[in-house]
CSV table of C-alpha atoms in Angstrom, one decimal:
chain,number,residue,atom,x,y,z
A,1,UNK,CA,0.0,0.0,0.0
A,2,UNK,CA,1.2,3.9,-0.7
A,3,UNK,CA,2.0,5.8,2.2
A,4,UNK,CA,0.2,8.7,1.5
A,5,UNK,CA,1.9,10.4,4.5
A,6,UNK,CA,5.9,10.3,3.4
A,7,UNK,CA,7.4,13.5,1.8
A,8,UNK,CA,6.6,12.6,-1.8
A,9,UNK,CA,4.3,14.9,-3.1
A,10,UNK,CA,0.0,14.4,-3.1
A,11,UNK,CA,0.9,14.8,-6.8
A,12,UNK,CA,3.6,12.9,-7.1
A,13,UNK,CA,1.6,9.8,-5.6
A,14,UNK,CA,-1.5,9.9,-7.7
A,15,UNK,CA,0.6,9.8,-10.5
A,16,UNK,CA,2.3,6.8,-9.5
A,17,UNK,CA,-0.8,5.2,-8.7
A,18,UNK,CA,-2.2,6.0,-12.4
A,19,UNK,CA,1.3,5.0,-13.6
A,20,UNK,CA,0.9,1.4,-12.1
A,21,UNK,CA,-2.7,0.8,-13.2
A,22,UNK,CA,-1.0,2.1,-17.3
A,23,UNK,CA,1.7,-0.1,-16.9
A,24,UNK,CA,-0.4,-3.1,-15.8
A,25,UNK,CA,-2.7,-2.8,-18.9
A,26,UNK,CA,-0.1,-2.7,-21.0
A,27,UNK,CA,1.8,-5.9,-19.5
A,28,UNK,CA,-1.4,-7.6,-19.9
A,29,UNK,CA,-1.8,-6.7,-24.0
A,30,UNK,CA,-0.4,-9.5,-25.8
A,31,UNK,CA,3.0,-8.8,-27.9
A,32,UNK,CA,3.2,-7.5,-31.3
A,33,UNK,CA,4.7,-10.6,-33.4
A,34,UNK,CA,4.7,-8.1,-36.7
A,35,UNK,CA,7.0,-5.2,-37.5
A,36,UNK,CA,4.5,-2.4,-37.2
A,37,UNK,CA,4.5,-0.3,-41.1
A,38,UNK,CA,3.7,3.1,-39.2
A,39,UNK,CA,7.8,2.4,-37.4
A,40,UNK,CA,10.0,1.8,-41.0
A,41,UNK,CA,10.5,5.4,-41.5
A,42,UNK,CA,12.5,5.0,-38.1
A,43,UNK,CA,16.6,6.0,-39.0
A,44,UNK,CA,18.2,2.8,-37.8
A,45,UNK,CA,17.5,-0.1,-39.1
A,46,UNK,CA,19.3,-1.8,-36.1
A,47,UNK,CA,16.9,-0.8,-33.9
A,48,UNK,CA,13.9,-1.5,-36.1
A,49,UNK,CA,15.3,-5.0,-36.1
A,50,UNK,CA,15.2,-5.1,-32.2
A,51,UNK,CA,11.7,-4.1,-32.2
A,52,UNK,CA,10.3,-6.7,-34.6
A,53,UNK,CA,11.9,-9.6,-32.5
A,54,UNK,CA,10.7,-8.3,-29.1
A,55,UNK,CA,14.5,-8.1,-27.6
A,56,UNK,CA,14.6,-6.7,-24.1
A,57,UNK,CA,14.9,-3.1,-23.9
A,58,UNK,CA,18.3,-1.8,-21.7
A,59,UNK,CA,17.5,-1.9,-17.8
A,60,UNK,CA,15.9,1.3,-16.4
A,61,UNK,CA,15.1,2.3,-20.6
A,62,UNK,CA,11.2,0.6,-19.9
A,63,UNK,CA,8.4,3.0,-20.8
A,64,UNK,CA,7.6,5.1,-18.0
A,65,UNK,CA,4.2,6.2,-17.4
A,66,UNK,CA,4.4,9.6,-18.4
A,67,UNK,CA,4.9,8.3,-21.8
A,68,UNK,CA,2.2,6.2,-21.4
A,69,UNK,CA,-0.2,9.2,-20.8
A,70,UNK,CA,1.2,10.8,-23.5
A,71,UNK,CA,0.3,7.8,-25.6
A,72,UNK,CA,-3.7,8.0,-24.1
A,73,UNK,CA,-3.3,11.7,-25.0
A,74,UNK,CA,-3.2,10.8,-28.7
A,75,UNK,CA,-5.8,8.5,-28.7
A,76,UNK,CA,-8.4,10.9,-27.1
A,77,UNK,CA,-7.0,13.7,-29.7
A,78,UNK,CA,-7.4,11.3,-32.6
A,79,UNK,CA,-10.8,11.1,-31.1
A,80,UNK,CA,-11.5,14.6,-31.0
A,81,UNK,CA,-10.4,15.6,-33.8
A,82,UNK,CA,-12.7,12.7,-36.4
A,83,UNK,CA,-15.2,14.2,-34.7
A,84,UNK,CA,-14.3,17.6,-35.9
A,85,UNK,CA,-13.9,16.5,-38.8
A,86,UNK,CA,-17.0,14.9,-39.5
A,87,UNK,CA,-19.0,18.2,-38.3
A,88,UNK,CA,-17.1,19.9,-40.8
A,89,UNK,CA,-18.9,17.7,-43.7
A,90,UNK,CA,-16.1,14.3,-44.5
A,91,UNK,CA,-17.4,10.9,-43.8
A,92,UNK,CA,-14.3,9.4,-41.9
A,93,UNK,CA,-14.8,5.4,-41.9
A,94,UNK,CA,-12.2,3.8,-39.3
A,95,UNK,CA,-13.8,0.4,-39.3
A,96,UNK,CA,-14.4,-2.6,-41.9
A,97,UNK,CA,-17.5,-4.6,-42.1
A,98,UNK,CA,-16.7,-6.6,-39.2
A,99,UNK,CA,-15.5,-4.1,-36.9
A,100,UNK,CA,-12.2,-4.4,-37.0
A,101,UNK,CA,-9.7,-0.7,-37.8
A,102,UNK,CA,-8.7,-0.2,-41.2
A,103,UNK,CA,-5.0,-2.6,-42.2
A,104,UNK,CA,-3.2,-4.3,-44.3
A,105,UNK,CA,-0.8,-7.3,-43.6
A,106,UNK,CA,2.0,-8.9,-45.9
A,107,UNK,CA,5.0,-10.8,-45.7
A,108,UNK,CA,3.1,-13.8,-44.3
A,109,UNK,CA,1.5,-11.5,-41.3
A,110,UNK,CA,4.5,-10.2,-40.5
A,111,UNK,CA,4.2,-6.8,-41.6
A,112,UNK,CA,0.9,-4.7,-40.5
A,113,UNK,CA,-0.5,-1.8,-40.5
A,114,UNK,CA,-3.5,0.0,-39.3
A,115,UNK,CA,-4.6,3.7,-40.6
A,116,UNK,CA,-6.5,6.0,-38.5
A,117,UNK,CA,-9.5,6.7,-41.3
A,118,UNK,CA,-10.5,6.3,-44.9
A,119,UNK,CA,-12.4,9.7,-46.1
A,120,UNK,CA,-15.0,8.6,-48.6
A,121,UNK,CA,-16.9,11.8,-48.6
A,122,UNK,CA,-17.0,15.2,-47.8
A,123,UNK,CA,-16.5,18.7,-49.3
A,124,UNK,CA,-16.0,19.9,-52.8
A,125,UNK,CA,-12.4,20.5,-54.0
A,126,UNK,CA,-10.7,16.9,-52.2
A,127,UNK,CA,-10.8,13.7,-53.9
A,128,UNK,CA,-12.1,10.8,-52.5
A,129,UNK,CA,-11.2,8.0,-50.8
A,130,UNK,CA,-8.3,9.4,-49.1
A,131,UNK,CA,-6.8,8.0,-46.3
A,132,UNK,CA,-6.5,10.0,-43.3
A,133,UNK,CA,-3.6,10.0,-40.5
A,134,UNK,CA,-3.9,12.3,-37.3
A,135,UNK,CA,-0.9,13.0,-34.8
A,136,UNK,CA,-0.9,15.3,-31.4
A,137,UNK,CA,2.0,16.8,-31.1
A,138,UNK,CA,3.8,19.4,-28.3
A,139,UNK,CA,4.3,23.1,-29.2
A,140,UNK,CA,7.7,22.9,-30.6
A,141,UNK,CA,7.1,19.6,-32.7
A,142,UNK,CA,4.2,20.9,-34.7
A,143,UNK,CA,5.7,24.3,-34.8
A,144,UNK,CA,8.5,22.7,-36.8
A,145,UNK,CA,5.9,20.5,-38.9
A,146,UNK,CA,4.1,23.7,-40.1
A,147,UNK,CA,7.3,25.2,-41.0
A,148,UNK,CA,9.1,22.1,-42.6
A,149,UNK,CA,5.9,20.3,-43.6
A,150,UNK,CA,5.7,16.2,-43.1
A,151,UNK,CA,8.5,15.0,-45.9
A,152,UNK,CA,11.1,17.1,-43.9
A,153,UNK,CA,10.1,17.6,-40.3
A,154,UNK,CA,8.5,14.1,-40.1
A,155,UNK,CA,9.9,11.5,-42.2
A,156,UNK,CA,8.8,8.6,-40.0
A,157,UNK,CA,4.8,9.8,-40.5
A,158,UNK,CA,5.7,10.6,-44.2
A,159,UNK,CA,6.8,7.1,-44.8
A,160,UNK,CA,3.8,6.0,-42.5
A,161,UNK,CA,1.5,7.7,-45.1
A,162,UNK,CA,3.3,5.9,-48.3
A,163,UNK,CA,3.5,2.9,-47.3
A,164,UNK,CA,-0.4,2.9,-46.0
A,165,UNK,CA,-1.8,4.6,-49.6
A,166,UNK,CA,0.4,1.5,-51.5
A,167,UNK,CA,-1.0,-1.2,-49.4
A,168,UNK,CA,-4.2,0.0,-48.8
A,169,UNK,CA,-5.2,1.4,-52.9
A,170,UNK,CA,-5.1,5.0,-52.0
A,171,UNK,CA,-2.6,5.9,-54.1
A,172,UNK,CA,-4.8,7.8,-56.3
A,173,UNK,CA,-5.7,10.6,-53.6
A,174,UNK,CA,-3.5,12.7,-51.9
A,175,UNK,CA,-3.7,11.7,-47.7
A,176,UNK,CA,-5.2,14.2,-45.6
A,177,UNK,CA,-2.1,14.4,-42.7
A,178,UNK,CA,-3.6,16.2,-39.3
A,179,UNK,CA,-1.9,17.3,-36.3
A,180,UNK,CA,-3.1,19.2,-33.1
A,181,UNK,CA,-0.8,21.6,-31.4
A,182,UNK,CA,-1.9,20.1,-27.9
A,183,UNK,CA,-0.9,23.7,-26.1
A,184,UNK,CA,-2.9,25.2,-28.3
A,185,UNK,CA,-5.4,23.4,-30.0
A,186,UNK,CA,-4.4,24.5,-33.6
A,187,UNK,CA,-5.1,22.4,-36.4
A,188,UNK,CA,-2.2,21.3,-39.0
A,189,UNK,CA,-3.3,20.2,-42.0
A,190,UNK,CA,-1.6,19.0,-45.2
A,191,UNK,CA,-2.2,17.0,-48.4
A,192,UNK,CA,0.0,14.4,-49.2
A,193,UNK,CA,0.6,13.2,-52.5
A,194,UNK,CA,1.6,9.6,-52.8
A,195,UNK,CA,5.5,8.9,-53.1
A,196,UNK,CA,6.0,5.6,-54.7
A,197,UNK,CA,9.1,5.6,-54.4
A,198,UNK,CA,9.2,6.2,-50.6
A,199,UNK,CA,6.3,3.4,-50.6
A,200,UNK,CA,8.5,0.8,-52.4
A,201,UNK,CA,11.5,1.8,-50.5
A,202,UNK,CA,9.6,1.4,-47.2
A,203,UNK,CA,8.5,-1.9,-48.1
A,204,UNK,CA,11.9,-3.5,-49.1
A,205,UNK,CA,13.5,-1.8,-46.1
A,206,UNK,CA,10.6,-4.5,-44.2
A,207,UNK,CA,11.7,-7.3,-45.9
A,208,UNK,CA,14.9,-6.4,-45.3
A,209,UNK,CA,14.4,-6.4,-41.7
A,210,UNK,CA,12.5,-9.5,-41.6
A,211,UNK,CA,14.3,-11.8,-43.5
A,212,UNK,CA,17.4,-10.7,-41.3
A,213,UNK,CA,16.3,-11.4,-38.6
A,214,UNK,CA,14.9,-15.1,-39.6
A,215,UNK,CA,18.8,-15.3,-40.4
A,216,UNK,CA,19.8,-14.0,-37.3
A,217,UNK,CA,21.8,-11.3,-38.6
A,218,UNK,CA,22.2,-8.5,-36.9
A,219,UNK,CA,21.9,-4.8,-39.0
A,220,UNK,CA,24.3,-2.5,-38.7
A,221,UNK,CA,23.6,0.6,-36.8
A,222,UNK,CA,22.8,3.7,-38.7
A,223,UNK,CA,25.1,6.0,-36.4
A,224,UNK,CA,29.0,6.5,-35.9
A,225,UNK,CA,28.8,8.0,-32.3
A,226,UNK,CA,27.1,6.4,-29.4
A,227,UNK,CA,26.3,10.2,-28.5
A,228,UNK,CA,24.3,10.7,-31.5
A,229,UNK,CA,20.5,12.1,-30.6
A,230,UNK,CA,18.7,8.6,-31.6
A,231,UNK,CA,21.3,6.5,-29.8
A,232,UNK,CA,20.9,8.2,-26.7
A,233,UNK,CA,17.2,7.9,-26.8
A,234,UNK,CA,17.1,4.1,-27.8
A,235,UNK,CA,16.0,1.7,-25.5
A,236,UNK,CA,18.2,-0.5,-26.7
A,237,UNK,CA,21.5,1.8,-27.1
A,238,UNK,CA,23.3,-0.5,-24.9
A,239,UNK,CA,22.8,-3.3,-26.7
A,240,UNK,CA,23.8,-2.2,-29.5
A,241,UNK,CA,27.1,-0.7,-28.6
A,242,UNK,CA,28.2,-3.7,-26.6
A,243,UNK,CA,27.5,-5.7,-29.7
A,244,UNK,CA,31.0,-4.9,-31.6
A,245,UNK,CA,29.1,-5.0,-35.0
A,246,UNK,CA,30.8,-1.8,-37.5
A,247,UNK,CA,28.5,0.5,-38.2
A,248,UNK,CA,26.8,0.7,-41.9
């Protein structure tokens, strides 16, 4: 039991609390056993690799519950913001016939993927279907987006969108792309021609990655310094750089 009396904050506490209860719904979720489509745009194929066959993250690099929240935060958004979207005249469909979300799989299963929406209908001037992918972002992220726009500031949505318009027949449509400035509210929005290339490029970088690791070959790391940005924030950095493999 939590002594609600020691010198940790009231605060501090109920966020501990909520913490556990996240943590304990997401231990109870059964594993991925499919490298996820919306993760190839990820820089290192190395640690793509350590994804897809579930290898244990570095001790102390588990996902902490404030990341966890952060994670519920995007799913309410995504929420919120279909909803908007269908008050503003688009028929969003998220769901098949049978209930299930919107995906494709390949490679025998092991590559999935599952969009946020398919626009079949709305206003004059889009084309329809379309798909439709929705992020929340913090101030400084979408700031950059709506400077840089999704090729440049987000590569890992970018490829996220190709790969999902190839597998899923919306290449004919540009993708409606939103993000919500969650300080603010604001809405980003962007139309996102299909890249083929980037599409077919995504898709061999998955085969790649899967038929490695059947081989059990490990891919070289993408980076030159164990200081670089990515490594540090890898939950598998030390893994990695213990490993000895040169670095491609």
């Amino acid at each position: 039991m939590m002594d609600f009396n020691s010198t940790e904050s009231f605060s501090g506490q109920i966020s501990a609390l909520v913490d556990i209860g996240l943590r304990k719904v997401r231990d109870e979720q059964t594993p991925r056993t499919y490298l996820g489509a919306s993760r190839l745009g990820v820089a290192c194929e190395r640690a793509l690799q350590f994804e897809y066959a579930q290898a244990p993250v570095d001790p102390g690099r588990e996902t902490q519950g404030r990341i966890l929240r952060i994670f519920e935060r995007g799913h309410v958004m995504e929420d919120c913001m279909l909803n908007w979207l269908e008050k503003a005249g688009f028929t969003v469909l998220t769901r098949n016939e049978v209930g299930e979300q919107f995906g494709f799989s390949a490679v025998d299963e092991r590559l999935q993927g599952h969009v946020d929406g398919v626009i079949v209908s709305g206003p004059e001037g889009f084309v329809y279907p379309a798909l439709w992918e929705h992020k929340c972002l913090g101030a400084k992220s979408w700031r950059d987006l709506e400077k840089h726009r999704l090729a440049k500031s987000k590569p890992v949505y970018a490829a996220q969108v190709a790969i999902y318009q190839a597998y899923l027949g919306l290449h004919e449509a540009p993708a409606l792309f939103t993000a919500l400035n969650a300080d603010t509210m604001e809405i980003y929005a962007e139309l996102v021609p299909y890249n083929g290339e980037l599409a077919q490029r995504m898709s061999d970088r998955a085969v790649k990655i899967i038929l490695a690791t059947d081989a059990g070959e490990l891919l070289p790391r993408s980076f030159l310094d164990e200081e670089h940005w990515e490594c540090r924030m890898c939950a598998w950095r030390n893994r990695c750089w213990t490993s000895g493999e040169a670095t491609g």
